[in-house]
PDB file of C-alpha atoms in Angstrom:
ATOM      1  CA  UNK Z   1     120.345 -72.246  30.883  1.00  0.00           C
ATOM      2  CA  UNK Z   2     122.527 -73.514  33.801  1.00  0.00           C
ATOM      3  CA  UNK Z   3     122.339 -76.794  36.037  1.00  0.00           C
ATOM      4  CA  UNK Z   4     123.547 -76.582  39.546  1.00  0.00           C
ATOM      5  CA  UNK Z   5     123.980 -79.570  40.943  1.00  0.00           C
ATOM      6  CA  UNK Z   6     124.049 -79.474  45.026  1.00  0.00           C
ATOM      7  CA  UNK Z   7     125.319 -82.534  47.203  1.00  0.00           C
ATOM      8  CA  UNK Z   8     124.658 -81.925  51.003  1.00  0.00           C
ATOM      9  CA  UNK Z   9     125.773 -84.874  53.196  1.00  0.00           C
ATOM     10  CA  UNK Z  10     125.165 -85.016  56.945  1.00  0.00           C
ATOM     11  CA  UNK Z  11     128.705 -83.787  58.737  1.00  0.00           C
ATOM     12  CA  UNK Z  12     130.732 -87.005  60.582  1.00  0.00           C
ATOM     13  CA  UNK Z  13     129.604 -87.713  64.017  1.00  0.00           C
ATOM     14  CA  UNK Z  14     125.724 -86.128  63.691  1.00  0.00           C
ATOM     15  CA  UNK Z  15     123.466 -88.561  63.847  1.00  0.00           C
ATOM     16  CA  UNK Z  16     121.920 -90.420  60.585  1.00  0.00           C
ATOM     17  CA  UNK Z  17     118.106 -92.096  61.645  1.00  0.00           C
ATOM     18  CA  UNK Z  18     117.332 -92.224  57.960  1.00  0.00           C
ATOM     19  CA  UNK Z  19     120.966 -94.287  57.596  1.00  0.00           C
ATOM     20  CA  UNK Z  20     120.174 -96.504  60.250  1.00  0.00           C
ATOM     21  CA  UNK Z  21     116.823 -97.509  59.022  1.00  0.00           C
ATOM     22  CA  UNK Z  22     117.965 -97.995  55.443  1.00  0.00           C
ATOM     23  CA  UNK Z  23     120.677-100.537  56.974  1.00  0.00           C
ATOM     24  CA  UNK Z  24     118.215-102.203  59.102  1.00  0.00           C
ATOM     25  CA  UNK Z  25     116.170-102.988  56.461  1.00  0.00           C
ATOM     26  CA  UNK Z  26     118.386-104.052  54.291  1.00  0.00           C
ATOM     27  CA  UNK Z  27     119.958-106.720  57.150  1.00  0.00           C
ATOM     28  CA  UNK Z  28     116.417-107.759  57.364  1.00  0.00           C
ATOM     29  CA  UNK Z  29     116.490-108.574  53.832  1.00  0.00           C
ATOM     30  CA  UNK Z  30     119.443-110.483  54.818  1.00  0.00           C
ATOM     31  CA  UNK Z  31     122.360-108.713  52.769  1.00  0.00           C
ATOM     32  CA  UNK Z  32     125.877-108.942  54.824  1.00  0.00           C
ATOM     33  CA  UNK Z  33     128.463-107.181  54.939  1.00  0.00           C
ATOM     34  CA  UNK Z  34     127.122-103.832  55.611  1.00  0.00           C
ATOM     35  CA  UNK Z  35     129.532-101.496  58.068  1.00  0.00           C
ATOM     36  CA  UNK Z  36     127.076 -98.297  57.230  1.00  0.00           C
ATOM     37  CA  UNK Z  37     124.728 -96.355  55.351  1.00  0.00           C
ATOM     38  CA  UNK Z  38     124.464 -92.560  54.705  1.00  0.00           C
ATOM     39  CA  UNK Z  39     121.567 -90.704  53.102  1.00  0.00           C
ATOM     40  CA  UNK Z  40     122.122 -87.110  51.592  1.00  0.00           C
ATOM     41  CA  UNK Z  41     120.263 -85.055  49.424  1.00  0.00           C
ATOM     42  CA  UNK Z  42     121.005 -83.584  45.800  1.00  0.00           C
ATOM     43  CA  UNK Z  43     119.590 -80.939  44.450  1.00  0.00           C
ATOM     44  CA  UNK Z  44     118.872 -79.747  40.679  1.00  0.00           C
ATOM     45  CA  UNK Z  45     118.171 -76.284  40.228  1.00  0.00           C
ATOM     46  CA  UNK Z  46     117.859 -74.718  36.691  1.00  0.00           C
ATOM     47  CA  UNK Z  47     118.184 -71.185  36.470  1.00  0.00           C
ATOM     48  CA  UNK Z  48     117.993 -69.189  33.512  1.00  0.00           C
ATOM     49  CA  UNK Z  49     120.945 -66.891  34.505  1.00  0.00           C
ATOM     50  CA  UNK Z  50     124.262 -66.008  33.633  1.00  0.00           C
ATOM     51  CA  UNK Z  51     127.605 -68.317  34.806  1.00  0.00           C
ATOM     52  CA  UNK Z  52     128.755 -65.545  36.764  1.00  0.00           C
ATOM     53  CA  UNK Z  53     125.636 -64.329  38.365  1.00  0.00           C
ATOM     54  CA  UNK Z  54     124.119 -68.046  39.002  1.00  0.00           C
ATOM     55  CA  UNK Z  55     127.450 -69.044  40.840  1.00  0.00           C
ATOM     56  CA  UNK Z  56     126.846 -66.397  43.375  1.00  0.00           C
ATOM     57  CA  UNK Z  57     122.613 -67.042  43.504  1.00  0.00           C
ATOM     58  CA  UNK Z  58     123.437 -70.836  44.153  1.00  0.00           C
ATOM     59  CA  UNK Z  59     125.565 -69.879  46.911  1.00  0.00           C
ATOM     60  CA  UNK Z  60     123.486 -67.662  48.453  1.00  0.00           C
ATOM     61  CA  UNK Z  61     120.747 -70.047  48.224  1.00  0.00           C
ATOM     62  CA  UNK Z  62     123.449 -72.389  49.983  1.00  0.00           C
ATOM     63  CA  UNK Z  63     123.454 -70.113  52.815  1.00  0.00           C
ATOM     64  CA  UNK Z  64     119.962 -69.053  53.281  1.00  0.00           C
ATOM     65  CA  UNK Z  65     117.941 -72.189  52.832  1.00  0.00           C
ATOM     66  CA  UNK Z  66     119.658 -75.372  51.660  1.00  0.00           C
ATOM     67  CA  UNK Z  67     122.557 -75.575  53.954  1.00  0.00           C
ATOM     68  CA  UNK Z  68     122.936 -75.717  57.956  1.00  0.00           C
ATOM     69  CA  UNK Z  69     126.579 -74.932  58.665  1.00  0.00           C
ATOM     70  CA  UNK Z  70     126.622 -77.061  61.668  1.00  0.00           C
ATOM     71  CA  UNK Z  71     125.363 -80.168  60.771  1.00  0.00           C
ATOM     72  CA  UNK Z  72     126.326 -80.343  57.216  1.00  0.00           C
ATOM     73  CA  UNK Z  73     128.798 -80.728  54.463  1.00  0.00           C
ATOM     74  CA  UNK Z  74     127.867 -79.715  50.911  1.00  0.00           C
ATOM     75  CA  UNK Z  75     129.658 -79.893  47.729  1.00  0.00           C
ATOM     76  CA  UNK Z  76     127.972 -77.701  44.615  1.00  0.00           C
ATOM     77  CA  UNK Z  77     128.765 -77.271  40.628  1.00  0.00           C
ATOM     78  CA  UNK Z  78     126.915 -74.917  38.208  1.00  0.00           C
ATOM     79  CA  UNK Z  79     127.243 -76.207  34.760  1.00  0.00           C
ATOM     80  CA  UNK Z  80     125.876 -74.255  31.148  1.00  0.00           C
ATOM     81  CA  UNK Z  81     123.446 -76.855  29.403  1.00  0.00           C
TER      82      UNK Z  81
ATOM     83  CA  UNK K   1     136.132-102.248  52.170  1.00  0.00           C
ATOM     84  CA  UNK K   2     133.847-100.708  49.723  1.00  0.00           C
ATOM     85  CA  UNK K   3     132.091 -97.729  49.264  1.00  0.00           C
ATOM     86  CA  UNK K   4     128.496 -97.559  46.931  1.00  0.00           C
ATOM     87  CA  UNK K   5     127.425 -94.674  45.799  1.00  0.00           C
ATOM     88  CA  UNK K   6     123.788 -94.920  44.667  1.00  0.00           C
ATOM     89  CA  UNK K   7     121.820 -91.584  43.008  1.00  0.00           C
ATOM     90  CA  UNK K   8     118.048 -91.911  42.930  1.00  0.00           C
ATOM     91  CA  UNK K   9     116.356 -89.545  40.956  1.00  0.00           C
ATOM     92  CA  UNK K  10     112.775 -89.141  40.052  1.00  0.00           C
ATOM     93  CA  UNK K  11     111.718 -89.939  36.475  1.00  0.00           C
ATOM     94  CA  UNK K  12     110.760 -87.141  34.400  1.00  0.00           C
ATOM     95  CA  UNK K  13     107.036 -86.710  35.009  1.00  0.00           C
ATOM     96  CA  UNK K  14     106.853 -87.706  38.007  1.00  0.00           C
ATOM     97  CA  UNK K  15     105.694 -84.794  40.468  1.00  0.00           C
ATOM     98  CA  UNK K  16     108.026 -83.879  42.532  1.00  0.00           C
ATOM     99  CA  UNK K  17     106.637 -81.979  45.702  1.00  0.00           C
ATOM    100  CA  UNK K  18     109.841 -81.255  47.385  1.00  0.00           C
ATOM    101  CA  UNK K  19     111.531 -79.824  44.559  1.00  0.00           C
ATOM    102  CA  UNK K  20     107.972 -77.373  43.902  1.00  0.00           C
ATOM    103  CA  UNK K  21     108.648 -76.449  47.751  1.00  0.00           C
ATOM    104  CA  UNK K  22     112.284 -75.217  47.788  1.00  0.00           C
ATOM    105  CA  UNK K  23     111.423 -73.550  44.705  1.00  0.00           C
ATOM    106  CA  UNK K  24     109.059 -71.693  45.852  1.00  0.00           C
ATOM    107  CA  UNK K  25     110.642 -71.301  49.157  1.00  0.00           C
ATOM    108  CA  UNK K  26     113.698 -69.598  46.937  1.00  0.00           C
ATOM    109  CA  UNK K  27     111.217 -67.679  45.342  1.00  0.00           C
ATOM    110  CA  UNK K  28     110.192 -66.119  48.659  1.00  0.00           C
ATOM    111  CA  UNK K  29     113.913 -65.758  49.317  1.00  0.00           C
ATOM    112  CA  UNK K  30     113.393 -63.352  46.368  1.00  0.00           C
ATOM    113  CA  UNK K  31     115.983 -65.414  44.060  1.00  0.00           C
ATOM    114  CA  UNK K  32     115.725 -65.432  40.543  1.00  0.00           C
ATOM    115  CA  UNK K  33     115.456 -66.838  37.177  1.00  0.00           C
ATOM    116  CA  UNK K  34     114.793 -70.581  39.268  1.00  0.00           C
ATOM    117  CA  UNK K  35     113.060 -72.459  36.324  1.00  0.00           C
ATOM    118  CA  UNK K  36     112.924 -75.767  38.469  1.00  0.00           C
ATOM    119  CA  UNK K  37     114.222 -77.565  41.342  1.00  0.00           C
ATOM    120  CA  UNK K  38     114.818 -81.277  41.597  1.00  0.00           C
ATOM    121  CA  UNK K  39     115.084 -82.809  44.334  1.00  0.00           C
ATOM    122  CA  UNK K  40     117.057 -86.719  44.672  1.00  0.00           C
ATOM    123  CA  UNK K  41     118.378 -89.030  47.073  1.00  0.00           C
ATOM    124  CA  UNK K  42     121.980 -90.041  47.790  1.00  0.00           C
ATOM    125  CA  UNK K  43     123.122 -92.989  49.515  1.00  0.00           C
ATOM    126  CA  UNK K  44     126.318 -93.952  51.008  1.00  0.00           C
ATOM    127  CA  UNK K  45     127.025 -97.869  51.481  1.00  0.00           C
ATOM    128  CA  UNK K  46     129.944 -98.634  53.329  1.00  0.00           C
ATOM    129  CA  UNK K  47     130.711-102.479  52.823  1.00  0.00           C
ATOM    130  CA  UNK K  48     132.983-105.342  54.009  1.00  0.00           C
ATOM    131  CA  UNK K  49     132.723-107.403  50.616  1.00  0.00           C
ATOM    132  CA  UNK K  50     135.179-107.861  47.579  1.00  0.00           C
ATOM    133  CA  UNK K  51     134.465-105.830  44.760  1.00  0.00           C
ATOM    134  CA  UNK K  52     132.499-108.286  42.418  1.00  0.00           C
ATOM    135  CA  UNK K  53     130.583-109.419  45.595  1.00  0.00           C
ATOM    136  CA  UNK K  54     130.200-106.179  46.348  1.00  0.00           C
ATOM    137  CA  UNK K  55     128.565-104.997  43.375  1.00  0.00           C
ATOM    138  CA  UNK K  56     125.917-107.986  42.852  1.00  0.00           C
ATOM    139  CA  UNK K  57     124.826-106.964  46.434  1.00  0.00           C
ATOM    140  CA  UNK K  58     124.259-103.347  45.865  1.00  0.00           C
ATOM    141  CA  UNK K  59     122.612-104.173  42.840  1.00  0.00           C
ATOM    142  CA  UNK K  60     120.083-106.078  44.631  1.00  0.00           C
ATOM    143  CA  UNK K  61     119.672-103.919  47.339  1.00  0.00           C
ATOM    144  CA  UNK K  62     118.773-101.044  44.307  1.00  0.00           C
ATOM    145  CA  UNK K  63     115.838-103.867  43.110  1.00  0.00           C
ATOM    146  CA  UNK K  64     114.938-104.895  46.807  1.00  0.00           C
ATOM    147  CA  UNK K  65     115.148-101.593  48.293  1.00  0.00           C
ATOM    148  CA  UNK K  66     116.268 -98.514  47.516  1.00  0.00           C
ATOM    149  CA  UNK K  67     114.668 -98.000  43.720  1.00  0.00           C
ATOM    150  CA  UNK K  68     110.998 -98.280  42.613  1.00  0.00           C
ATOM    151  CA  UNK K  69     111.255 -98.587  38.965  1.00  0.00           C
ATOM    152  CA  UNK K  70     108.375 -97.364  37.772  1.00  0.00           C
ATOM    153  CA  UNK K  71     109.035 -93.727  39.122  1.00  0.00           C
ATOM    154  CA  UNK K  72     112.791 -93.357  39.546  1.00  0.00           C
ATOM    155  CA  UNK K  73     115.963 -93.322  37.933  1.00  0.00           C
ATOM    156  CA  UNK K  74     119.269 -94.018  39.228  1.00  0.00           C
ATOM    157  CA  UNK K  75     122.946 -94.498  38.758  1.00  0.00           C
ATOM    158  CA  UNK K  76     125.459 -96.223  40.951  1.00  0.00           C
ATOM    159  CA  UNK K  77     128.906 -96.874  41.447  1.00  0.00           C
ATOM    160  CA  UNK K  78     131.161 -99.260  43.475  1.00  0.00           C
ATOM    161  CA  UNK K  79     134.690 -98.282  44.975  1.00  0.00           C
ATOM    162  CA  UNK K  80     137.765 -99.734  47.122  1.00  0.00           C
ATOM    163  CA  UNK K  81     138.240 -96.896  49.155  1.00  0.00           C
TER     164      UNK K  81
END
């Protein structure tokens, strides 16, 4: 069985509402200090599939569903467990 | 100035609706061998705090905020960057 483990962060510059309202809320709850806040998504997939051939699934499934080039920045690893 | 990183995963269990959609969704992308798809959130708190300040604060924000203990997990981690 492999894990792949799929980070996908909003790219510098594009615009964050989920972000903003996380740091709003937390300046309502009156914590300081706080220059900003990012939200990204990570995904889990478990495949039952070889190293080799998973590597190249997971990126396809990069390209085709879980990625927009333009507005993001993703990081992945595909682990045995 | 600090940067938390703060992983919020669902607990095991706990239905997971967005995870069932991409997987499916992959599924229709004809991919295979996807035994499950988890999805979690990933936040990014920038800070203007000194490290042991720093971490007290994120750790409340996790209680406050940003983790509901009954359904998720988490892990986080505090950095001078």
């Amino acid at each position: 069985m492999l894990k792949a483990t799929i980070i996908v962060k909003l790219k510098e510059g594009v615009d964050d509402p989920e972000g903003k309202t996380i740091k709003h809320s937390l300046e309502l709850l009156n914590f300081e200090g706080i220059k900003e806040v990012k939200v990204a998504k990570l995904y889990e997939i478990y495949l039952d599939l070889s190293l080799e051939d998973g590597k190249k699934e997971v990126e396809e499934m990069i390209k085709k569903l879980l990625v927009n080039p333009i507005i993001h920045d993703y990081e992945f690893r595909v682990e045995e467990i």
